[in-house]
mmCIF file of C-alpha atoms and ligand atoms in Angstrom:
data_model
loop_
_atom_site.group_PDB
_atom_site.id
_atom_site.type_symbol
_atom_site.label_atom_id
_atom_site.label_comp_id
_atom_site.label_asym_id
_atom_site.label_seq_id
_atom_site.Cartn_x
_atom_site.Cartn_y
_atom_site.Cartn_z
ATOM 1 C CA UNK L 276 146.212 -19.772 99.391
ATOM 2 C CA UNK L 277 147.212 -18.974 102.990
ATOM 3 C CA UNK L 278 148.072 -21.188 105.935
ATOM 4 C CA UNK L 279 145.539 -21.538 108.768
ATOM 5 C CA UNK L 280 145.986 -19.047 111.583
ATOM 6 C CA UNK L 281 147.975 -16.638 109.391
ATOM 7 C CA UNK L 282 146.357 -13.632 111.100
ATOM 8 C CA UNK L 283 146.218 -15.047 114.628
ATOM 9 C CA UNK L 284 147.160 -12.352 117.160
ATOM 10 C CA UNK L 285 146.091 -9.564 114.795
ATOM 11 C CA UNK L 286 143.463 -7.096 115.932
ATOM 12 C CA UNK L 287 141.972 -5.291 112.965
ATOM 13 C CA UNK L 288 139.407 -2.516 112.507
ATOM 14 C CA UNK L 289 137.446 -2.559 109.255
ATOM 15 C CA UNK L 290 135.366 0.538 108.488
ATOM 16 C CA UNK L 291 132.222 -0.128 106.510
ATOM 17 C CA UNK L 292 132.673 -3.729 107.592
ATOM 18 C CA UNK L 293 128.967 -4.620 107.720
ATOM 19 C CA UNK L 294 128.404 -4.933 103.980
ATOM 20 C CA UNK L 295 130.066 -5.118 100.592
ATOM 21 C CA UNK L 296 133.810 -5.435 100.223
ATOM 22 C CA UNK L 297 134.364 -4.701 103.934
ATOM 23 C CA UNK L 298 132.275 -7.690 104.940
ATOM 24 C CA UNK L 299 134.082 -9.940 102.479
ATOM 25 C CA UNK L 300 137.480 -8.873 103.798
ATOM 26 C CA UNK L 301 136.224 -9.361 107.361
ATOM 27 C CA UNK L 302 135.169 -12.913 106.533
ATOM 28 C CA UNK L 303 138.596 -13.886 105.257
ATOM 29 C CA UNK L 304 140.483 -12.182 108.103
ATOM 30 C CA UNK L 305 138.289 -13.902 110.679
ATOM 31 C CA UNK L 306 138.724 -17.261 108.980
ATOM 32 C CA UNK L 307 142.491 -16.743 109.238
ATOM 33 C CA UNK L 308 142.333 -16.044 112.966
ATOM 34 C CA UNK L 309 142.204 -12.253 113.322
ATOM 35 C CA UNK L 310 140.184 -10.578 116.054
ATOM 36 C CA UNK L 311 137.923 -7.976 114.424
ATOM 37 C CA UNK L 312 136.220 -4.672 115.075
ATOM 38 C CA UNK L 313 133.667 -3.659 112.444
ATOM 39 C CA UNK L 314 132.581 -0.016 112.245
ATOM 40 C CA UNK L 315 129.663 1.427 110.314
ATOM 41 C CA UNK L 316 126.598 3.627 110.509
ATOM 42 C CA UNK L 317 124.014 0.875 110.778
ATOM 43 C CA UNK L 318 124.241 -0.932 114.094
ATOM 44 C CA UNK L 319 121.750 -3.638 113.174
ATOM 45 C CA UNK L 320 123.541 -4.441 109.917
ATOM 46 C CA UNK L 321 126.870 -4.691 111.744
ATOM 47 C CA UNK L 322 125.331 -6.918 114.400
ATOM 48 C CA UNK L 323 123.861 -9.302 111.881
ATOM 49 C CA UNK L 324 127.160 -9.457 109.963
ATOM 50 C CA UNK L 325 129.058 -10.157 113.192
ATOM 51 C CA UNK L 326 126.616 -12.940 114.047
ATOM 52 C CA UNK L 327 126.763 -14.449 110.580
ATOM 53 C CA UNK L 328 130.581 -14.397 110.461
ATOM 54 C CA UNK L 329 131.190 -15.751 113.967
ATOM 55 C CA UNK L 330 128.543 -18.420 113.278
ATOM 56 C CA UNK L 331 130.610 -19.520 110.276
ATOM 57 C CA UNK L 332 134.164 -19.050 111.513
ATOM 58 C CA UNK L 333 133.998 -18.611 115.298
ATOM 59 C CA UNK L 334 136.381 -16.029 116.742
ATOM 60 C CA UNK L 335 135.686 -12.511 117.954
ATOM 61 C CA UNK L 336 133.881 -9.757 116.045
ATOM 62 C CA UNK L 337 132.941 -6.576 117.884
ATOM 63 C CA UNK L 338 130.887 -3.789 116.336
ATOM 64 C CA UNK L 339 130.945 -0.010 116.568
ATOM 65 C CA UNK L 340 128.198 2.281 115.352
ATOM 66 C CA UNK L 341 129.853 5.447 114.034
ATOM 67 C CA UNK L 342 129.688 7.981 111.234
ATOM 68 C CA UNK L 343 133.309 8.536 110.195
ATOM 69 C CA UNK L 344 132.435 12.076 109.073
ATOM 70 C CA UNK L 345 132.435 13.008 112.777
ATOM 71 C CA UNK L 346 136.091 13.360 113.871
ATOM 72 C CA UNK L 347 135.298 13.437 117.611
ATOM 73 C CA UNK L 348 133.157 10.298 117.338
ATOM 74 C CA UNK L 349 135.957 8.571 115.431
ATOM 75 C CA UNK L 350 138.511 9.455 118.097
ATOM 76 C CA UNK L 351 136.194 8.200 120.857
ATOM 77 C CA UNK L 352 135.626 4.971 118.937
ATOM 78 C CA UNK L 353 139.331 4.306 118.540
ATOM 79 C CA UNK L 354 139.951 5.092 122.214
ATOM 80 C CA UNK L 355 137.229 2.577 123.110
ATOM 81 C CA UNK L 356 139.016 -0.107 121.108
ATOM 82 C CA UNK L 357 142.309 0.635 122.892
ATOM 83 C CA UNK L 358 140.544 0.588 126.283
ATOM 84 C CA UNK L 359 138.538 -2.586 125.719
ATOM 85 C CA UNK L 360 140.895 -4.840 123.815
ATOM 86 C CA UNK L 361 144.235 -3.061 123.508
ATOM 87 C CA UNK L 362 145.961 -1.549 120.487
ATOM 88 C CA UNK L 363 144.929 -2.501 116.990
ATOM 89 C CA UNK L 364 147.517 -4.125 114.754
ATOM 90 C CA UNK L 365 145.752 -3.230 111.531
ATOM 91 C CA UNK L 366 143.206 -0.910 109.942
ATOM 92 C CA UNK L 367 141.208 -1.408 106.750
ATOM 93 C CA UNK L 368 139.829 1.869 105.407
ATOM 94 C CA UNK L 369 136.883 0.542 103.479
ATOM 95 C CA UNK L 370 133.940 2.838 104.334
ATOM 96 C CA UNK L 371 132.956 4.997 101.370
ATOM 97 C CA UNK L 372 130.047 6.667 99.678
ATOM 98 C CA UNK L 373 129.395 7.194 96.018
ATOM 99 C CA UNK L 374 126.728 7.690 93.378
ATOM 100 C CA UNK L 375 126.876 8.530 89.691
ATOM 101 C CA UNK L 376 125.808 12.014 88.670
ATOM 102 C CA UNK L 377 126.663 14.586 86.032
ATOM 103 C CA UNK L 378 128.983 16.902 87.947
ATOM 104 C CA UNK L 379 127.035 19.987 86.834
ATOM 105 C CA UNK L 380 123.990 18.663 88.711
ATOM 106 C CA UNK L 381 125.769 18.118 92.047
ATOM 107 C CA UNK L 382 124.877 20.417 94.933
ATOM 108 C CA UNK L 383 127.576 21.371 97.449
ATOM 109 C CA UNK L 384 125.830 18.972 99.848
ATOM 110 C CA UNK L 385 126.010 16.174 97.314
ATOM 111 C CA UNK L 386 129.752 16.753 96.893
ATOM 112 C CA UNK L 387 130.202 16.935 100.672
ATOM 113 C CA UNK L 388 128.211 13.750 101.330
ATOM 114 C CA UNK L 389 130.908 11.857 99.440
ATOM 115 C CA UNK L 390 134.027 13.922 100.211
ATOM 116 C CA UNK L 391 133.265 14.150 103.936
ATOM 117 C CA UNK L 392 133.051 10.379 104.198
ATOM 118 C CA UNK L 393 135.755 9.258 101.819
ATOM 119 C CA UNK L 394 138.377 12.015 102.057
ATOM 120 C CA UNK L 395 137.867 13.509 105.522
ATOM 121 C CA UNK L 396 136.470 10.437 107.283
ATOM 122 C CA UNK L 397 139.239 8.126 106.127
ATOM 123 C CA UNK L 398 141.823 10.632 107.292
ATOM 124 C CA UNK L 399 140.130 10.927 110.707
ATOM 125 C CA UNK L 400 140.263 7.159 111.229
ATOM 126 C CA UNK L 401 143.835 6.797 109.974
ATOM 127 C CA UNK L 402 144.954 9.699 112.145
ATOM 128 C CA UNK L 403 143.165 8.464 115.298
ATOM 129 C CA UNK L 404 144.744 5.025 114.931
ATOM 130 C CA UNK L 405 148.180 6.162 113.718
ATOM 131 C CA UNK L 406 148.808 8.691 116.476
ATOM 132 C CA UNK L 407 148.047 6.014 119.104
ATOM 133 C CA UNK L 408 150.423 3.569 117.424
ATOM 134 C CA UNK L 409 153.152 6.194 117.475
ATOM 135 C CA UNK L 410 152.476 7.239 121.085
ATOM 136 C CA UNK L 411 152.494 3.603 122.270
ATOM 137 C CA UNK L 412 155.466 2.498 120.175
ATOM 138 C CA UNK L 413 153.354 -0.043 118.280
ATOM 139 C CA UNK L 414 153.781 -1.110 114.688
ATOM 140 C CA UNK L 415 150.735 -1.169 112.461
ATOM 141 C CA UNK L 416 149.457 -1.773 108.977
ATOM 142 C CA UNK L 417 146.841 0.218 107.057
ATOM 143 C CA UNK L 418 145.115 -1.062 103.929
ATOM 144 C CA UNK L 419 142.844 1.443 102.184
ATOM 145 C CA UNK L 420 140.301 0.446 99.554
ATOM 146 C CA UNK L 421 140.637 2.901 96.686
ATOM 147 C CA UNK L 422 139.730 2.478 93.026
ATOM 148 C CA UNK L 423 141.580 2.525 89.700
ATOM 149 C CA UNK L 424 140.268 6.055 89.081
ATOM 150 C CA UNK L 425 143.033 7.315 91.343
ATOM 151 C CA UNK L 426 145.274 6.776 88.321
ATOM 152 C CA UNK L 427 142.959 7.896 85.541
ATOM 153 C CA UNK L 428 140.289 10.121 87.046
ATOM 154 C CA UNK L 429 136.714 9.305 86.076
ATOM 155 C CA UNK L 430 133.709 11.200 84.725
ATOM 156 C CA UNK L 431 130.362 11.140 86.584
ATOM 157 C CA UNK L 432 131.932 10.100 89.905
ATOM 158 C CA UNK L 433 134.122 13.179 90.387
ATOM 159 C CA UNK L 434 133.768 13.643 94.189
ATOM 160 C CA UNK L 435 134.730 9.992 94.676
ATOM 161 C CA UNK L 436 137.609 10.143 92.199
ATOM 162 C CA UNK L 437 138.971 13.330 93.808
ATOM 163 C CA UNK L 438 138.630 11.945 97.339
ATOM 164 C CA UNK L 439 140.154 8.552 96.587
ATOM 165 C CA UNK L 440 143.034 10.226 94.738
ATOM 166 C CA UNK L 441 143.665 12.196 97.936
ATOM 167 C CA UNK L 442 143.863 8.949 99.898
ATOM 168 C CA UNK L 443 146.257 7.505 97.313
ATOM 169 C CA UNK L 444 148.538 10.454 98.108
ATOM 170 C CA UNK L 445 147.934 10.012 101.856
ATOM 171 C CA UNK L 446 149.100 6.406 101.506
ATOM 172 C CA UNK L 447 152.353 7.465 99.868
ATOM 173 C CA UNK L 448 152.945 10.430 102.168
ATOM 174 C CA UNK L 449 152.367 8.616 105.460
ATOM 175 C CA UNK L 450 154.325 5.561 104.323
ATOM 176 C CA UNK L 451 157.309 7.897 104.317
ATOM 177 C CA UNK L 452 156.453 9.934 107.405
ATOM 178 C CA UNK L 453 155.517 6.921 109.563
ATOM 179 C CA UNK L 454 157.974 4.377 108.141
ATOM 180 C CA UNK L 455 160.366 4.947 111.025
ATOM 181 C CA UNK L 456 157.656 3.868 113.472
ATOM 182 C CA UNK L 457 157.121 0.563 111.676
ATOM 183 C CA UNK L 458 153.754 1.744 110.382
ATOM 184 C CA UNK L 459 153.067 0.852 106.801
ATOM 185 C CA UNK L 460 150.288 1.971 104.511
ATOM 186 C CA UNK L 461 149.190 0.299 101.311
ATOM 187 C CA UNK L 462 146.059 0.469 99.211
ATOM 188 C CA UNK L 463 144.037 -1.647 96.853
ATOM 189 C CA UNK L 464 142.544 -0.196 93.685
ATOM 190 C CA UNK L 465 139.826 -2.642 92.670
ATOM 191 C CA UNK L 466 138.156 -2.667 89.286
ATOM 192 C CA UNK L 467 134.515 -3.775 89.258
ATOM 193 C CA UNK L 468 133.694 -6.264 92.025
ATOM 194 C CA UNK L 469 129.889 -6.320 92.085
ATOM 195 C CA UNK L 470 128.333 -5.574 95.505
ATOM 196 C CA UNK L 471 124.828 -4.339 96.327
ATOM 197 C CA UNK L 472 125.930 -0.803 97.249
ATOM 198 C CA UNK L 473 128.026 -0.347 94.130
ATOM 199 C CA UNK L 474 125.461 -1.945 91.833
ATOM 200 C CA UNK L 475 122.533 0.148 93.059
ATOM 201 C CA UNK L 476 124.400 3.473 93.064
ATOM 202 C CA UNK L 477 126.851 3.085 90.208
ATOM 203 C CA UNK L 478 124.904 0.798 87.881
ATOM 204 C CA UNK L 479 121.250 1.594 88.673
ATOM 205 C CA UNK L 480 119.083 -0.316 86.249
ATOM 206 C CA UNK L 481 122.039 -2.052 84.624
ATOM 207 C CA UNK L 482 124.656 -4.650 85.340
ATOM 208 C CA UNK L 483 128.322 -5.063 84.666
ATOM 209 C CA UNK L 484 128.064 -6.340 81.063
ATOM 210 C CA UNK L 485 129.738 -3.287 79.559
ATOM 211 C CA UNK L 486 132.658 -3.505 81.999
ATOM 212 C CA UNK L 487 133.058 -7.170 81.106
ATOM 213 C CA UNK L 488 133.133 -6.306 77.411
ATOM 214 C CA UNK L 489 135.823 -3.664 77.983
ATOM 215 C CA UNK L 490 138.059 -5.813 80.201
ATOM 216 C CA UNK L 491 141.050 -7.709 78.716
ATOM 217 C CA UNK L 492 140.090 -10.752 80.831
ATOM 218 C CA UNK L 493 136.397 -10.367 79.890
ATOM 219 C CA UNK L 494 135.079 -10.611 83.411
ATOM 220 C CA UNK L 495 134.587 -8.732 86.660
ATOM 221 C CA UNK L 496 136.563 -9.407 89.822
ATOM 222 C CA UNK L 497 136.045 -12.523 91.945
ATOM 223 C CA UNK L 498 135.668 -11.727 95.605
ATOM 224 C CA UNK L 499 138.280 -14.256 96.722
ATOM 225 C CA UNK L 500 140.862 -12.438 94.610
ATOM 226 C CA UNK L 501 140.235 -9.240 96.521
ATOM 227 C CA UNK L 502 140.202 -11.103 99.857
ATOM 228 C CA UNK L 503 143.545 -12.690 99.021
ATOM 229 C CA UNK L 504 145.175 -9.371 98.159
ATOM 230 C CA UNK L 505 143.791 -7.720 101.312
ATOM 231 C CA UNK L 506 145.225 -10.606 103.340
ATOM 232 C CA UNK L 507 148.622 -10.466 101.658
ATOM 233 C CA UNK L 508 148.918 -6.737 102.366
ATOM 234 C CA UNK L 509 147.866 -7.165 106.006
ATOM 235 C CA UNK L 510 149.895 -10.278 106.867
ATOM 236 C CA UNK L 511 153.511 -10.336 107.921
ATOM 237 C CA UNK L 512 156.275 -11.239 105.528
ATOM 238 C CA UNK L 513 156.689 -8.178 103.312
ATOM 239 C CA UNK L 514 157.061 -5.375 105.828
ATOM 240 C CA UNK L 515 159.204 -3.484 103.365
ATOM 241 C CA UNK L 516 156.151 -3.182 101.110
ATOM 242 C CA UNK L 517 154.630 0.200 101.907
ATOM 243 C CA UNK L 518 153.280 3.249 100.115
ATOM 244 C CA UNK L 519 151.865 1.182 97.247
ATOM 245 C CA UNK L 520 148.439 1.182 95.637
ATOM 246 C CA UNK L 521 147.919 -2.181 93.963
ATOM 247 C CA UNK L 522 145.357 -2.341 91.155
ATOM 248 C CA UNK L 523 143.353 -5.571 90.872
ATOM 249 C CA UNK L 524 141.280 -5.198 87.733
ATOM 250 C CA UNK L 525 142.436 -7.646 85.056
ATOM 251 C CA UNK L 526 144.437 -4.765 83.496
ATOM 252 C CA UNK L 527 141.138 -2.962 82.895
ATOM 253 C CA UNK L 528 142.347 0.535 83.537
ATOM 254 C CA UNK L 529 145.541 0.035 81.546
ATOM 255 C CA UNK L 530 143.503 -1.158 78.577
ATOM 256 C CA UNK L 531 140.659 1.332 78.689
ATOM 257 C CA UNK L 532 141.937 4.433 80.425
ATOM 258 C CA UNK L 533 139.794 6.924 82.245
ATOM 259 C CA UNK L 534 136.724 5.358 83.866
ATOM 260 C CA UNK L 535 135.816 3.623 80.617
ATOM 261 C CA UNK L 536 132.491 2.334 81.883
ATOM 262 C CA UNK L 537 131.404 5.735 83.089
ATOM 263 C CA UNK L 538 132.439 7.410 79.837
ATOM 264 C CA UNK L 539 129.582 5.417 78.288
ATOM 265 C CA UNK L 540 127.225 7.485 80.425
ATOM 266 C CA UNK L 541 127.763 10.356 77.949
ATOM 267 C CA UNK L 542 124.892 8.743 76.015
ATOM 268 C CA UNK L 543 122.305 9.337 78.753
ATOM 269 C CA UNK L 544 119.614 11.984 78.339
ATOM 270 C CA UNK L 545 118.357 14.279 81.116
ATOM 271 C CA UNK L 546 115.314 12.015 81.470
ATOM 272 C CA UNK L 547 117.596 8.961 81.851
ATOM 273 C CA UNK L 548 119.487 10.768 84.600
ATOM 274 C CA UNK L 549 116.229 11.611 86.359
ATOM 275 C CA UNK L 550 115.428 7.876 86.437
ATOM 276 C CA UNK L 551 118.924 7.041 87.716
ATOM 277 C CA UNK L 552 118.623 9.594 90.505
ATOM 278 C CA UNK L 553 115.318 8.100 91.619
ATOM 279 C CA UNK L 554 116.816 4.594 91.736
ATOM 280 C CA UNK L 555 119.863 5.797 93.695
ATOM 281 C CA UNK L 556 117.661 7.707 96.148
ATOM 282 C CA UNK L 557 115.591 4.577 96.769
ATOM 283 C CA UNK L 558 118.780 2.750 97.749
ATOM 284 C CA UNK L 559 119.989 5.672 99.910
ATOM 285 C CA UNK L 560 116.612 5.841 101.704
ATOM 286 C CA UNK L 561 116.690 2.098 102.306
ATOM 287 C CA UNK L 562 120.157 2.421 103.890
ATOM 288 C CA UNK L 563 119.235 5.467 105.950
ATOM 289 C CA UNK L 564 116.242 3.642 107.428
ATOM 290 C CA UNK L 565 118.680 1.111 108.880
ATOM 291 C CA UNK L 566 120.911 3.647 110.632
ATOM 292 C CA UNK L 567 120.772 4.025 114.363
ATOM 293 C CA UNK L 568 122.692 7.287 114.838
HETATM 294 C C1 HXC T 803 122.620 13.928 92.849
HETATM 295 C C2 HXC T 803 122.457 13.281 95.080
HETATM 296 C C3 HXC T 803 122.190 11.926 94.699
HETATM 297 C C4 HXC T 803 122.156 11.642 93.290
HETATM 298 C C5 HXC T 803 122.231 12.035 96.884
HETATM 299 N N1 HXC T 803 122.461 13.291 96.425
HETATM 300 N N2 HXC T 803 122.068 11.185 95.846
HETATM 301 N N3 HXC T 803 122.656 14.272 94.164
HETATM 302 N N4 HXC T 803 122.376 12.647 92.421
HETATM 303 N N5 HXC T 803 121.926 10.408 92.837
HETATM 304 C C6 HXC T 803 122.643 14.497 97.237
HETATM 305 C C7 HXC T 803 121.385 14.839 97.994
HETATM 306 O O1 HXC T 803 120.441 15.502 97.151
HETATM 307 C C8 HXC T 803 121.906 15.761 99.085
HETATM 308 O O2 HXC T 803 122.143 17.056 98.611
HETATM 309 C C9 HXC T 803 123.263 15.136 99.376
HETATM 310 O O3 HXC T 803 123.616 14.318 98.262
HETATM 311 C C10 HXC T 803 123.228 14.275 100.617
HETATM 312 O O4 HXC T 803 122.245 13.268 100.427
HETATM 313 P P1 HXC T 803 121.821 12.280 101.594
HETATM 314 O O5 HXC T 803 121.086 11.144 100.988
HETATM 315 O O6 HXC T 803 121.183 13.056 102.697
HETATM 316 O O7 HXC T 803 123.261 11.830 102.128
HETATM 317 P P2 HXC T 803 123.642 10.743 103.160
HETATM 318 O O8 HXC T 803 122.449 10.133 103.810
HETATM 319 O O9 HXC T 803 124.711 11.308 103.974
HETATM 320 O O10 HXC T 803 124.228 9.607 102.178
HETATM 321 C C11 HXC T 803 125.486 9.674 101.617
HETATM 322 C C12 HXC T 803 125.501 9.022 100.245
HETATM 323 C C13 HXC T 803 124.967 7.603 100.326
HETATM 324 C C14 HXC T 803 126.934 9.036 99.729
HETATM 325 C C15 HXC T 803 124.593 9.838 99.344
HETATM 326 O O11 HXC T 803 124.978 7.015 99.041
HETATM 327 C C16 HXC T 803 125.730 6.721 101.247
HETATM 328 O O12 HXC T 803 125.675 6.856 102.458
HETATM 329 N N6 HXC T 803 126.482 5.760 100.682
HETATM 330 C C17 HXC T 803 127.293 4.825 101.457
HETATM 331 C C18 HXC T 803 127.428 3.530 100.775
HETATM 332 C C19 HXC T 803 127.810 3.616 99.312
HETATM 333 O O13 HXC T 803 127.731 4.665 98.694
HETATM 334 N N7 HXC T 803 128.209 2.484 98.725
HETATM 335 C C20 HXC T 803 128.649 2.453 97.358
HETATM 336 C C21 HXC T 803 130.065 2.662 97.418
HETATM 337 S S1 HXC T 803 130.826 2.296 95.920
HETATM 338 P P3 HXC T 803 121.063 18.282 98.847
HETATM 339 O O14 HXC T 803 121.716 19.461 98.210
HETATM 340 O O15 HXC T 803 119.806 17.847 98.157
HETATM 341 O O16 HXC T 803 120.922 18.394 100.341
HETATM 342 C C22 HXC T 803 132.287 3.155 96.025
HETATM 343 C C23 HXC T 803 133.376 2.900 95.052
HETATM 344 C C24 HXC T 803 132.934 2.160 93.892
HETATM 345 O O17 HXC T 803 132.471 3.937 96.847
HETATM 346 C C25 HXC T 803 134.016 1.771 92.945
HETATM 347 C C26 HXC T 803 133.425 0.839 91.873
HETATM 348 C C27 HXC T 803 134.356 0.531 90.723
#
């Protein structure tokens, strides 16, 4: 879909770039010639992704072990990028955290685990990068990975829906405030694109069949479709495109409204939820075991 070398000369930071959608976007950007920095909490996962991607596509992929909930660590990380390789040209806000839970059962810590990463952490990264672009007189492009719930809200994933809706508003607000510096901000609101993290925490014990049944195109997303949109938003050619959140979901949210898949969770009993929690915790523990910091 894109010409070779489309992203040559671009230097892009992808948060949460070791796995899931972040890794998929990294693969396409690298293939198209971008120089990459991947940030995440698990150093070994980032390293193995960097090795796998450079093995396939060549190029340069550097990794940064960071928890974006820590504003000082984020600022130090971004300064390191500037010092080692020079200013970024692009940022992909992909790092996130989420699990399904009845909202009444969430503890303040449970809410914070998600909001601190998604809402606060994404702001910290955007701010650390944006203020350096402005100070240095550099243009830049930010692509944030949101979700269609920013338009509809969604039951059972309320901290995520609230946080991502905040980033949707950040995208619009900063597009206006930073437009005069040549900094643009856009976002992608994907419908279901199955990844391990999303499957284990949002569909524990089940797959995507119900989403497929509810979707006008009767399928989930194909990863190359998301990669293509992320490339289009990052590449040059439509610099006047800013402040937009583009849904890529086969018209799913237009057809079904508020978090249709999650509304089905109304059927679950307390015992079902207990089982779900155990499955989600197993995945969280597995991830935590891989973290270095
Ligand atoms: C209720 C839960 C819970 C659950 C954790 N908690 N899981 N509460 N139900 N299933 C509570 C804990 O009890 C604790 O509160 C608090 O959350 C913090 O838990 P930790 O495990 O210590 O948190 P932490 O290690 O910081 O992990 C954060 C995380 C984890 C969000 C819980 O899942 C994570 O790091 N995820 C990153 C990757 C990820 O989520 N990928 C999927 C993204 S999908 P107490 O009170 O007990 O201390 C996505 C969008 C999907 O974002 C869109 C699809 C359409």
